[in-house]
Short mmCIF file of C-alpha atoms in Angstrom, two decimals:
data_model
loop_
_atom_site.label_atom_id
_atom_site.label_comp_id
_atom_site.label_asym_id
_atom_site.label_seq_id
_atom_site.Cartn_x
_atom_site.Cartn_y
_atom_site.Cartn_z
CA LEU A 121 5.79 20.19 -12.75
CA ASP A 122 8.86 18.03 -12.79
CA SER A 123 9.93 15.85 -9.89
CA LEU A 124 11.74 17.68 -7.12
CA LYS A 125 14.78 16.27 -5.35
CA VAL A 126 14.51 16.16 -1.58
CA ASN A 127 17.49 16.80 0.69
CA SER A 128 19.84 16.28 -2.28
CA SER A 129 19.23 12.54 -2.15
CA ALA A 130 19.70 10.84 -5.50
CA ASN A 131 16.78 8.45 -5.04
CA ILE A 132 13.99 10.37 -3.31
CA TYR A 133 11.60 12.55 -5.29
CA TYR A 134 8.29 14.26 -4.71
CA HIS A 135 6.22 14.06 -7.86
CA ALA A 136 3.69 16.61 -8.98
CA PRO A 137 0.08 15.86 -7.95
CA LEU A 138 -1.92 13.69 -10.33
CA GLU A 139 -5.58 13.46 -11.18
CA SER A 140 -7.05 10.55 -9.24
CA SER A 141 -7.82 8.69 -12.46
CA LYS A 142 -4.08 8.59 -13.28
CA ILE A 143 -2.67 7.48 -9.93
CA ILE A 144 -2.79 3.72 -10.48
CA SER A 145 -1.27 3.78 -13.96
CA ALA A 146 1.47 6.17 -12.81
CA THR A 147 2.25 3.99 -9.79
CA GLN A 148 2.54 0.70 -11.69
CA CYS A 149 6.16 1.37 -12.65
CA TYR A 150 7.25 1.01 -9.01
CA ASP A 151 7.82 -2.12 -6.94
CA VAL A 152 6.80 -1.34 -3.35
CA GLY A 153 4.07 0.85 -1.92
CA ILE A 154 4.63 2.02 1.65
CA SER A 155 1.70 2.80 3.91
CA PHE A 156 3.30 3.41 7.28
CA PHE A 157 1.76 5.32 10.18
CA TYR A 158 2.73 5.84 13.79
CA PRO A 159 -0.48 4.70 15.54
CA PHE A 160 -0.72 7.39 18.21
CA ASN A 161 -4.53 7.42 18.09
CA MET A 162 -7.34 5.04 17.16
CA SER A 163 -7.82 6.54 13.70
CA LEU A 164 -4.19 5.95 12.72
CA LYS A 165 -4.09 2.57 14.41
CA HIS A 166 -7.01 1.34 12.26
CA VAL A 167 -6.35 3.39 9.13
CA LEU A 168 -7.16 1.93 5.70
CA PRO A 169 -6.13 4.76 3.38
CA ASN A 170 -7.08 4.98 -0.28
CA LYS A 171 -3.38 4.85 -1.14
CA PHE A 172 -3.19 1.35 0.36
CA PHE A 173 -5.83 0.11 -2.07
CA GLU A 174 -4.32 2.08 -4.96
CA TYR A 175 -1.06 0.21 -4.37
CA ILE A 176 -2.95 -3.08 -4.60
CA GLN A 177 -4.68 -2.00 -7.81
CA ALA A 178 -1.27 -0.98 -9.20
CA ARG A 179 -0.06 -4.52 -8.36
CA LEU A 180 2.68 -3.37 -5.99
CA MET A 181 4.18 -5.15 -3.04
CA LEU A 182 2.98 -3.49 0.18
CA ALA A 183 5.06 -2.49 3.18
CA VAL A 184 3.00 -1.48 6.20
CA GLY A 185 3.48 -0.80 9.86
CA PRO A 186 1.70 -2.64 12.66
CA SER A 187 -1.71 -1.16 11.84
CA PRO A 188 -3.95 -4.18 12.49
CA ASP A 189 -6.43 -3.58 9.66
CA MET A 190 -3.77 -3.12 6.98
CA ALA A 191 -1.71 -5.95 8.47
CA GLU A 192 -4.68 -8.32 8.29
CA ILE A 193 -5.13 -7.67 4.56
CA VAL A 194 -1.39 -7.81 3.80
CA ASN A 195 -1.02 -11.09 5.67
CA HIS A 196 -4.22 -12.67 4.33
CA PHE A 197 -3.33 -12.02 0.70
CA GLN A 198 0.47 -12.31 1.21
CA LEU A 199 1.00 -8.84 -0.24
CA GLY A 200 4.29 -7.98 1.41
CA LEU A 201 5.67 -7.10 4.80
CA VAL A 202 4.26 -5.92 8.10
CA THR A 203 6.69 -4.42 10.60
CA SER A 204 6.60 -5.48 14.23
CA ASP A 205 6.64 -1.87 15.42
CA ALA A 206 6.17 1.65 14.05
CA HIS A 207 9.83 2.64 14.08
CA PRO A 208 11.16 3.81 10.69
CA LEU A 209 14.43 1.88 11.20
CA THR A 210 12.46 -1.36 11.51
CA LEU A 211 10.80 -0.61 8.18
CA ALA A 212 14.15 0.27 6.59
CA LYS A 213 15.77 -2.98 7.80
CA GLN A 214 12.92 -5.09 6.44
CA LEU A 215 12.92 -3.26 3.11
CA ASN A 216 16.69 -3.67 2.78
CA ALA A 217 16.36 -7.42 3.45
CA LEU A 218 13.98 -7.97 0.51
CA SER A 219 15.11 -9.98 -2.46
CA PRO A 220 13.87 -9.43 -6.00
CA GLU A 221 12.05 -12.76 -5.63
CA ASP A 222 10.24 -11.52 -2.48
CA ILE A 223 9.05 -8.45 -4.35
CA HIS A 224 7.98 -10.39 -7.44
CA LEU A 225 5.98 -12.90 -5.37
CA ALA A 226 4.17 -10.16 -3.43
CA LYS A 227 3.38 -8.31 -6.67
CA THR A 228 1.96 -11.55 -8.08
CA HIS A 229 -0.26 -11.88 -5.00
CA ALA A 230 -1.33 -8.24 -5.39
CA HIS A 231 -2.45 -9.02 -8.92
CA ALA A 232 -4.74 -11.76 -7.60
CA ALA A 233 -5.95 -9.64 -4.66
CA ALA A 234 -6.74 -6.66 -6.89
CA ASN A 235 -9.67 -8.53 -8.38
CA GLU A 236 -11.19 -9.08 -4.94
CA LEU A 237 -10.26 -5.78 -3.26
CA CYS A 238 -11.84 -3.46 -5.80
CA PHE A 239 -14.74 -1.04 -5.96
CA GLU A 240 -16.90 -3.39 -7.99
CA ARG A 241 -16.74 -6.07 -5.27
CA GLU A 242 -17.15 -3.62 -2.40
CA VAL A 243 -20.19 -1.92 -3.91
CA GLU A 244 -21.92 -5.31 -4.06
CA LYS A 245 -21.63 -5.52 -0.26
CA VAL A 246 -23.09 -2.04 0.17
CA LEU A 247 -26.02 -2.83 -2.11
CA ARG A 248 -26.85 -5.93 -0.02
CA VAL A 249 -27.25 -3.91 3.19
CA PRO A 250 -30.94 -3.89 4.18
CA LYS A 251 -32.62 -0.52 3.78
#
């Protein structure tokens, strides 16, 4: 399937679903990955979605809402921006204020973080858990 235009906007598309093995390579051509949730319950407040980590593996800058678990990772590794609230206009203002240099620096940090925030490192932790 080809991309579909949404609401006749020239710059918003929904792409056809991909096999999971192709998501990271297909995403690498973009600059910013957005993982933004309105935290109306505990699950969404503390969400750490796969897409968040796929963006890191694709070496994208991240833009997240005030979800504390995502914010902690974004801030620790300097991966991008964390909004002060969950209002879409706040996100839009912060995205519009970005410079190409801001994006490049965050993508550089994502490259470094990708080596630490990967399956191979995480599985080591699981294997160390006492049985």
